[in-house]
Coordinates of C-alpha atoms (C1' of nucleotides) in Angstrom, one line a residue:
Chain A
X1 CA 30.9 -97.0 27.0
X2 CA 29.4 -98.7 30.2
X3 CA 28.6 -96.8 33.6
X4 CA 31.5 -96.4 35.5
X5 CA 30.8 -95.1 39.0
X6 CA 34.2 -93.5 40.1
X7 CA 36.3 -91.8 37.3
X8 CA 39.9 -91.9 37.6
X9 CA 39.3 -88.0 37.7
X10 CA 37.4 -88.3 41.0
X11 CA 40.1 -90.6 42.4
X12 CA 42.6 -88.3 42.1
X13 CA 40.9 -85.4 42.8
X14 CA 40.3 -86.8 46.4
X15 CA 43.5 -88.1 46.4
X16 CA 45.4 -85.2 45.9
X17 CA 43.7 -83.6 48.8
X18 CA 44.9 -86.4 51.2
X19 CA 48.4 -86.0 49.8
X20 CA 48.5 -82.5 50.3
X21 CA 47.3 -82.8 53.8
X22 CA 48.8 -85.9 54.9
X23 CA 52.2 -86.1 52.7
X24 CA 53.5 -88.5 50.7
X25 CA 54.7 -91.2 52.9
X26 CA 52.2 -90.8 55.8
X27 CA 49.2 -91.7 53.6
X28 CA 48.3 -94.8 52.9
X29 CA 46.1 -97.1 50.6
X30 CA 43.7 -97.7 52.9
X31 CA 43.4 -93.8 53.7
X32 CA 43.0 -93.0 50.2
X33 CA 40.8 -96.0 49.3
X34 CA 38.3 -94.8 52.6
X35 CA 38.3 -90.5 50.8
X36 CA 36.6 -92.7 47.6
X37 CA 34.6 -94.8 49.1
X38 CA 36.5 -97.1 47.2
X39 CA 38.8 -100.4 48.3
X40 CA 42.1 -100.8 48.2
X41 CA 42.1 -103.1 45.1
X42 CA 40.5 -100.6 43.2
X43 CA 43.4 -98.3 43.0
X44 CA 45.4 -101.4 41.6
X45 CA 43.1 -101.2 38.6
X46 CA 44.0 -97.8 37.9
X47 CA 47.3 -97.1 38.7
X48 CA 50.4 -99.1 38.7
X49 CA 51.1 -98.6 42.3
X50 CA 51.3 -95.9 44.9
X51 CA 53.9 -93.4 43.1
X52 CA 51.9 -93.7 40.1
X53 CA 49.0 -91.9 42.2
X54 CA 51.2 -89.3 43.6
X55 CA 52.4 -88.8 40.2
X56 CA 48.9 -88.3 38.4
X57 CA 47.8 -86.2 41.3
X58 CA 50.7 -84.1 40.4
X59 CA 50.4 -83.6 36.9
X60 CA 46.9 -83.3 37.5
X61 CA 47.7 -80.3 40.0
X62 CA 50.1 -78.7 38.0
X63 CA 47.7 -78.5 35.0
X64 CA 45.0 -77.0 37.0
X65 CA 47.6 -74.0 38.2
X66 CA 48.7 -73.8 34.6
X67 CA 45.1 -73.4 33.9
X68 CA 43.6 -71.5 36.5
X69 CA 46.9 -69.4 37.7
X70 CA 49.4 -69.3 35.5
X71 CA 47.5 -68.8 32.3
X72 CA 46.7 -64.9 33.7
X73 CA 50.2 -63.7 33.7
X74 CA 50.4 -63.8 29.6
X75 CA 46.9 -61.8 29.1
X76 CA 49.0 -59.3 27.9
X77 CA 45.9 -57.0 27.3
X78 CA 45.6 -56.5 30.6
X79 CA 48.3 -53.9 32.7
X80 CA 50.8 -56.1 34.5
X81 CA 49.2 -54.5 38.0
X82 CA 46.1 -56.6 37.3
X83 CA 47.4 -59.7 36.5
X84 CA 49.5 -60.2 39.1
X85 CA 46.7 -59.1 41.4
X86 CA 44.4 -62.1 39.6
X87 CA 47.5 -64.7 39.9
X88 CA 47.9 -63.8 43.4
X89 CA 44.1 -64.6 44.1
X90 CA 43.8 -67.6 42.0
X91 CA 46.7 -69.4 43.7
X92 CA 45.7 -68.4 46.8
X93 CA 42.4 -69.9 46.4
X94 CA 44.1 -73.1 45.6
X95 CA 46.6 -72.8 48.2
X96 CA 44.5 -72.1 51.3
X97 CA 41.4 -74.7 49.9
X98 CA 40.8 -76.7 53.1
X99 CA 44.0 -76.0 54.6
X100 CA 47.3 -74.0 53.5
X101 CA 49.6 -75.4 51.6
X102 CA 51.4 -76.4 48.9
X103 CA 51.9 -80.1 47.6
X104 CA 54.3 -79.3 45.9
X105 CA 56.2 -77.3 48.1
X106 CA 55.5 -80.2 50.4
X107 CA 56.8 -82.9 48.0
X108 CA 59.8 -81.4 47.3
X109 CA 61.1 -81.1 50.6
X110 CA 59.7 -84.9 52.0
X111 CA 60.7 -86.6 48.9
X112 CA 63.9 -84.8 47.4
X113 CA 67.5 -86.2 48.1
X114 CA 65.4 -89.5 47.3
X115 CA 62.7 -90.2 44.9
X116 CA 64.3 -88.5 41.2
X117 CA 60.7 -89.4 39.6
X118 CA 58.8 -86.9 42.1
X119 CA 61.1 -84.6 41.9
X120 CA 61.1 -84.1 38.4
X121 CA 57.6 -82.7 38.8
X122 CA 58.3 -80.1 41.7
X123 CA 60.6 -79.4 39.8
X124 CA 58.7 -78.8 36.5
X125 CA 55.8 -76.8 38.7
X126 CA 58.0 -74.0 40.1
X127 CA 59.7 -73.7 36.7
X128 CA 56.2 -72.5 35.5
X129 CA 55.5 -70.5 38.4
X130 CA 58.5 -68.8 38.1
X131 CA 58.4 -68.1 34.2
X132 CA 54.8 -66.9 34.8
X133 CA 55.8 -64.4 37.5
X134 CA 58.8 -63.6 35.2
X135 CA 56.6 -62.7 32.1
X136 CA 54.6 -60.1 34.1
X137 CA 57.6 -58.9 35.8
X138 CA 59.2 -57.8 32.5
X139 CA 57.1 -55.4 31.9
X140 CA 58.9 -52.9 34.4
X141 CA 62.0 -54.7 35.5
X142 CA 64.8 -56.3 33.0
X143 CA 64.7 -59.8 32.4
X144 CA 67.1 -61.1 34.7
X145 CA 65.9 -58.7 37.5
X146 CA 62.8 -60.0 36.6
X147 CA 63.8 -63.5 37.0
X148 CA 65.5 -63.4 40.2
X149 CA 62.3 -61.0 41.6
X150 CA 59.7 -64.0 40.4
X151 CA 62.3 -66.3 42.5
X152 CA 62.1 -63.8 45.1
X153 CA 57.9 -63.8 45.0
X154 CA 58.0 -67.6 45.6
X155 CA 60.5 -68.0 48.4
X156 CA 58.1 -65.4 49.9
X157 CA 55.1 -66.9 49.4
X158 CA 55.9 -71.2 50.0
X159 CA 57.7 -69.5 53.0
X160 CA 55.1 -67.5 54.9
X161 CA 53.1 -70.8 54.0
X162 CA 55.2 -72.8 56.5
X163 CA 55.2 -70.3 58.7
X164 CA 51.2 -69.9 58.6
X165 CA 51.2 -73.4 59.3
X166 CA 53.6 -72.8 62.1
X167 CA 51.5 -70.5 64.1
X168 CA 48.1 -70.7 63.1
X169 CA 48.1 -67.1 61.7
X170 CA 46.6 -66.7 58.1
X171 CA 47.6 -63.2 58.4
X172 CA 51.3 -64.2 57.3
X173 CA 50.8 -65.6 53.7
X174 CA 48.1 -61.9 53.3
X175 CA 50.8 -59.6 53.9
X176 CA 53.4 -61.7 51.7
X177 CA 51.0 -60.9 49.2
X178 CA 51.3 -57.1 50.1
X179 CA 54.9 -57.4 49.7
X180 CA 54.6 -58.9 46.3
X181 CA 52.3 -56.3 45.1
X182 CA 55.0 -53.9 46.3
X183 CA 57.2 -54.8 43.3
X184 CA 54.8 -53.5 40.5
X185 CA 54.4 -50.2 42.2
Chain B
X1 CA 80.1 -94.8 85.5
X2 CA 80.4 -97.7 83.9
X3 CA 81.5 -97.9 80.3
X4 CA 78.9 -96.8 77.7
X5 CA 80.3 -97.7 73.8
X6 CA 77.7 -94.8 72.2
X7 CA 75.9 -92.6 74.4
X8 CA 72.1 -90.8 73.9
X9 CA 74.3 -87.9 72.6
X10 CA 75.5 -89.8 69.6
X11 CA 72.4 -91.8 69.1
X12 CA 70.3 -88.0 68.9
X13 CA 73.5 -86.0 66.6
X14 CA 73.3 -89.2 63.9
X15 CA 69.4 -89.8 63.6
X16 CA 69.2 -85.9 63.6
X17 CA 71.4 -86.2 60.4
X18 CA 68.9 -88.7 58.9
X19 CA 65.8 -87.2 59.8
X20 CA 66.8 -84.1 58.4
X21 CA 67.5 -85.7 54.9
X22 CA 64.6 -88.2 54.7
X23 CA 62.0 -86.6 57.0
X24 CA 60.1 -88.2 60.2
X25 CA 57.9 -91.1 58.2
X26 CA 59.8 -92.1 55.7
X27 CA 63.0 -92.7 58.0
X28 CA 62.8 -96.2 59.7
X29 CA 64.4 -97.6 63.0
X30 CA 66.7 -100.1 61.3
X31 CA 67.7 -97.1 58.8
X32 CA 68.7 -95.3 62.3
X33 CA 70.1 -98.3 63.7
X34 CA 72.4 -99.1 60.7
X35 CA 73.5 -95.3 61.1
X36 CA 74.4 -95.3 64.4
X37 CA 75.9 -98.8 64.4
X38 CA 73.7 -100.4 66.5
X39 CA 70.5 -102.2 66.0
X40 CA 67.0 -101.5 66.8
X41 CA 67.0 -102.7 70.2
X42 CA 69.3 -100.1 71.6
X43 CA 67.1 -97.5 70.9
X44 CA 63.8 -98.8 72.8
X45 CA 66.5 -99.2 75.6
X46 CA 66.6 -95.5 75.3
X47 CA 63.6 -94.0 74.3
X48 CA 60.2 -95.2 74.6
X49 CA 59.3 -94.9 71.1
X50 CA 60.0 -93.4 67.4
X51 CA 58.3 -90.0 68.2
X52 CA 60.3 -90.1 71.3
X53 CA 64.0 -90.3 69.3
X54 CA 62.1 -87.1 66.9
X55 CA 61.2 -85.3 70.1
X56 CA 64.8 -85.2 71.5
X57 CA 66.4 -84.7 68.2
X58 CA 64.1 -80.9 67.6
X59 CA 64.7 -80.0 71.6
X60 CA 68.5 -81.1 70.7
X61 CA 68.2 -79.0 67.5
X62 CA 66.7 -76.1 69.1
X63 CA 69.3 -76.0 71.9
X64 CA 72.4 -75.9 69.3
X65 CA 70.7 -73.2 67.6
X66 CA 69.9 -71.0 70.5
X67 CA 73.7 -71.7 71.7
X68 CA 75.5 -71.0 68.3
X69 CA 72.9 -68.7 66.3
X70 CA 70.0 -66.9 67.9
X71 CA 72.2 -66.1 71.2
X72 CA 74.4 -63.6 68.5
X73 CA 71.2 -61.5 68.1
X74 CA 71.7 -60.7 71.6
X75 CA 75.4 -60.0 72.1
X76 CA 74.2 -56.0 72.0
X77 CA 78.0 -54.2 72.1
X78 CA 78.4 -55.2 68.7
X79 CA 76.7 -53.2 66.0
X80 CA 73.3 -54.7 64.5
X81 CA 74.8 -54.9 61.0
X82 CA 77.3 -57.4 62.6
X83 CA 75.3 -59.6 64.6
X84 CA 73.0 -60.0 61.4
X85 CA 75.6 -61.0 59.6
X86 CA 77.0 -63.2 61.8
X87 CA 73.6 -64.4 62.5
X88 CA 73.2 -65.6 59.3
X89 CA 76.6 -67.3 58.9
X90 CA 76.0 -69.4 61.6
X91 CA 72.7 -70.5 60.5
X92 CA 74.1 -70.9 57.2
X93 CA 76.6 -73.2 58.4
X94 CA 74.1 -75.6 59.9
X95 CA 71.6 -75.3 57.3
X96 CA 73.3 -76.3 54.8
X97 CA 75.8 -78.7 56.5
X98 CA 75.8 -81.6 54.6
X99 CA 72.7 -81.0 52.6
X100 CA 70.3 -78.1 51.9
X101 CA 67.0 -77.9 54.6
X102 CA 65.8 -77.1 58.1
X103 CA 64.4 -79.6 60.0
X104 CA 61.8 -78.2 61.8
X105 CA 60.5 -76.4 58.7
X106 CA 60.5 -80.2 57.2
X107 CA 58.9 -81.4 60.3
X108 CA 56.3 -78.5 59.8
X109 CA 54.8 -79.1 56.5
X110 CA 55.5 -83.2 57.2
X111 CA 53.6 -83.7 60.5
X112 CA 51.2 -80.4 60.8
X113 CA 47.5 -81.2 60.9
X114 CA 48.4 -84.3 62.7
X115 CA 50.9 -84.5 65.8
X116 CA 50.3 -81.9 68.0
X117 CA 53.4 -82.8 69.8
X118 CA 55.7 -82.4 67.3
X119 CA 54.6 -79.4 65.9
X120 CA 55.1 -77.6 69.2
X121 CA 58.7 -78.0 68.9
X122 CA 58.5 -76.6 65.3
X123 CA 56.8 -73.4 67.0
X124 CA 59.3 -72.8 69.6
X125 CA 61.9 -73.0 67.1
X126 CA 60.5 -70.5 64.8
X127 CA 59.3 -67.9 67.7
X128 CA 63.1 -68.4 69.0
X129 CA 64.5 -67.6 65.8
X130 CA 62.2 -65.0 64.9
X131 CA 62.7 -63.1 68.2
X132 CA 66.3 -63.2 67.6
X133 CA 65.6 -61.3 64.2
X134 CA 63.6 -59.2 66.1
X135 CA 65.8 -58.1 68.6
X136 CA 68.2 -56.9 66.1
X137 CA 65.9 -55.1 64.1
X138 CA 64.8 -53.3 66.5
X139 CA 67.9 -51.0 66.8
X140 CA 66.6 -49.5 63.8
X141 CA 62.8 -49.8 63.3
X142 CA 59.6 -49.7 65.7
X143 CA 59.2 -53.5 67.8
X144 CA 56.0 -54.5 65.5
X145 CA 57.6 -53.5 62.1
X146 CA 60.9 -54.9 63.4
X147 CA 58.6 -58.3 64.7
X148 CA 57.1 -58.4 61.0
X149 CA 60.2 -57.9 59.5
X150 CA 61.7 -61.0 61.2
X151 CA 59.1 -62.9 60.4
X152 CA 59.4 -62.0 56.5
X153 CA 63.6 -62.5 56.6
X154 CA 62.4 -66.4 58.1
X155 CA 60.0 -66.5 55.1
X156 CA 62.5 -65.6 52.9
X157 CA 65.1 -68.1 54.5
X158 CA 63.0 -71.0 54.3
X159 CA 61.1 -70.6 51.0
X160 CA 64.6 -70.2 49.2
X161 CA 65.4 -73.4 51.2
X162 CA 62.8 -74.9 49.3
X163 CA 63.6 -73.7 45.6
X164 CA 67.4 -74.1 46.5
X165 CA 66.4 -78.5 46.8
X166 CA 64.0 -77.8 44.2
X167 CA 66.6 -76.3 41.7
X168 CA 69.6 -77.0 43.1
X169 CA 71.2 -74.0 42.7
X170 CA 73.1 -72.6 46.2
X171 CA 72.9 -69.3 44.9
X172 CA 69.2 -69.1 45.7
X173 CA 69.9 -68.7 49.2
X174 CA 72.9 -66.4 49.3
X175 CA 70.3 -64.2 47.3
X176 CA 68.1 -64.2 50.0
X177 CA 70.6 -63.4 52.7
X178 CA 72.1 -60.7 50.7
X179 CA 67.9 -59.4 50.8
X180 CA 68.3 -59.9 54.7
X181 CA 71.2 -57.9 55.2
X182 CA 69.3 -54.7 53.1
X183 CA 67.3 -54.4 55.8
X184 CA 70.1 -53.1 57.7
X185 CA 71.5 -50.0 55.3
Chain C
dG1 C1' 34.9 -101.5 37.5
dT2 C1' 34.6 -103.0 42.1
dC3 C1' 34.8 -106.3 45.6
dT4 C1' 36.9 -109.9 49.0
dA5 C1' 40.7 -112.5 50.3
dT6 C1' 45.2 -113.0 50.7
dA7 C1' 50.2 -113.0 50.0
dC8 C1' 54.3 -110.8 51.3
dA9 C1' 57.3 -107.6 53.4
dC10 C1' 58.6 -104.7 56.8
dA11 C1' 57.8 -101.3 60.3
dG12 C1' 57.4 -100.5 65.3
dA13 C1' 57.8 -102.5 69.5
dT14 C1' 58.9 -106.2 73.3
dA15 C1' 61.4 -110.0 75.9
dG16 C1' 65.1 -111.9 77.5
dA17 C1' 70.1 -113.5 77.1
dC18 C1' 74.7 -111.8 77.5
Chain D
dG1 C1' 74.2 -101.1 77.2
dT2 C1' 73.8 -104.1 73.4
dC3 C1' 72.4 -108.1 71.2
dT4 C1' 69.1 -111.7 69.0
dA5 C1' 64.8 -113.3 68.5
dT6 C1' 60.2 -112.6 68.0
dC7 C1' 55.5 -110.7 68.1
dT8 C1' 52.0 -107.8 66.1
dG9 C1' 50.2 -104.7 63.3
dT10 C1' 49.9 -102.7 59.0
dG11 C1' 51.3 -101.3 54.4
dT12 C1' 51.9 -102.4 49.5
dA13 C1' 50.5 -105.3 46.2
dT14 C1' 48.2 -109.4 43.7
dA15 C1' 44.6 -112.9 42.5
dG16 C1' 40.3 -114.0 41.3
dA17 C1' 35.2 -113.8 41.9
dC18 C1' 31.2 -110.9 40.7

DNA sequence: GTCTATACACAGATAGAC
DNA sequence: GTCTATCTGTGTATAGAC
């Protein structure tokens, strides 16, 4: 196995913070190619073309979440209090690296109505989010009022994202988190 | 007068329509043109450039909404459970006209970070609509609790806006305005 | 695996005729 | 006010050398 300088991982790690900052459509090759140090033709070696990056970012980010966020809501050991205190904190952390926001959030509403590949994957990430929210929510609510509460939680929280955004007030997204403490109470 | 065959006011009601489903970048001046019936030409007769067309389509935007929606908020004979709910029809209507999304929350995520322009028209619109809220609210709770509840109820709004594109499931939203009009029991 | 060079398409924008 | 024609820049993508 020779040296190879950049791995794909790096690529797309930088990457994904240009999408999420930038957007889909807004960022280009050249932008992407100047993160990594890289040129353009580099990314041709990798990946079949621009989708395919946004796509791997993507996957990439969603497996992280399931990892790092998602993963705490079924440690059943611990009370349901606690775990969704931890998931709050680890998303946030992801969600506020850098800048707030959410690329998937983001996605969804630049590329929906258009793209069906994209989509897919929003699509697949707020699934998890949701059953992950669901699974501690169970534990005190029934689950279908547990359901529509995790629904709830996330219409909360990529909203007060927006809005954060909006004006410049990182206060919004802390008390959304307040609110969704509320619920285990 | 002479005889114009589409004036400014048609031009900025169709590309509004097309903005609003495919966002600012990923919308193109022929794509416009071919909307509107004309071709590209027309529209550098009109506006100086493509931010310009954006720029008059948000203050356009903003000015329907303040006629039709956030000027109900303020019709104080009629009882606040009535204006909310009428509130929220009207914004309904236009927020779902079509297809599911708000512009300016679009616009948000899509051009934040970057043009400083644009996103002031994004924070008029949301300080408009969430003084609205407030103003309503306030018949029944204390001005900063009724100004923080506003801002939660937009939260709501446009984080089930999201999922409701995401999933695409209508009833997301009507969930979260039947969550809006509990504040008022 | 990375580079340079380049092809190709198309977007934004301008000029000038009608 | 609208059109056609065109310029210019730039974005995606490819080819081929190192």
């Amino acid at each position: 196995m020779p040296i190879q300088k950049t791995t794909k991982k790096e690529i797309i790690a930088t990457s994904y913070q240009v999408f999420r900052r930038q957007g889909y459509h807004r960022t280009t090759l050249e932008q992407l190619a100047k993160a990594t140090g890289l040129t353009k033709g580099v990314f041709y070696h990798h990946f079949k073309n621009k989708e395919a990056i946004m796509q791997e970012v993507l996957r990439t980010s969603h497996s992280y979440f399931s990892t790092k966020v998602f993963s705490i809501a079924y440690q059943d050991e611990l009370p349901a209090r606690e775990r969704m205190q931890q998931m709050i904190e680890a998303s946030n952390r992801i969600l506020t690296k850098d800048c707030y926001g959410c690329i998937f959030a983001n996605t969804a509403l630049e590329i929906n109505h258009i793209e069906k590949e994209l989509a897919q994957f929003t699509r697949d990430f707020f699934e998890a989010w949701e059953k992950a929210f669901t699974h501690i929510l169970e534990s005190e609510y029934q689950p279908n009022k547990a359901r529509l509460l995790a629904q709830q939680i996330i219409a909360d929280i990529e909203g007060s994202l927006i809005l954060v955004q909006v004006h410049q007030d990182k206060e919004i997204i802390m008390r959304a988190y307040e609110r969704t403490m509320k619920h285990l109470e």
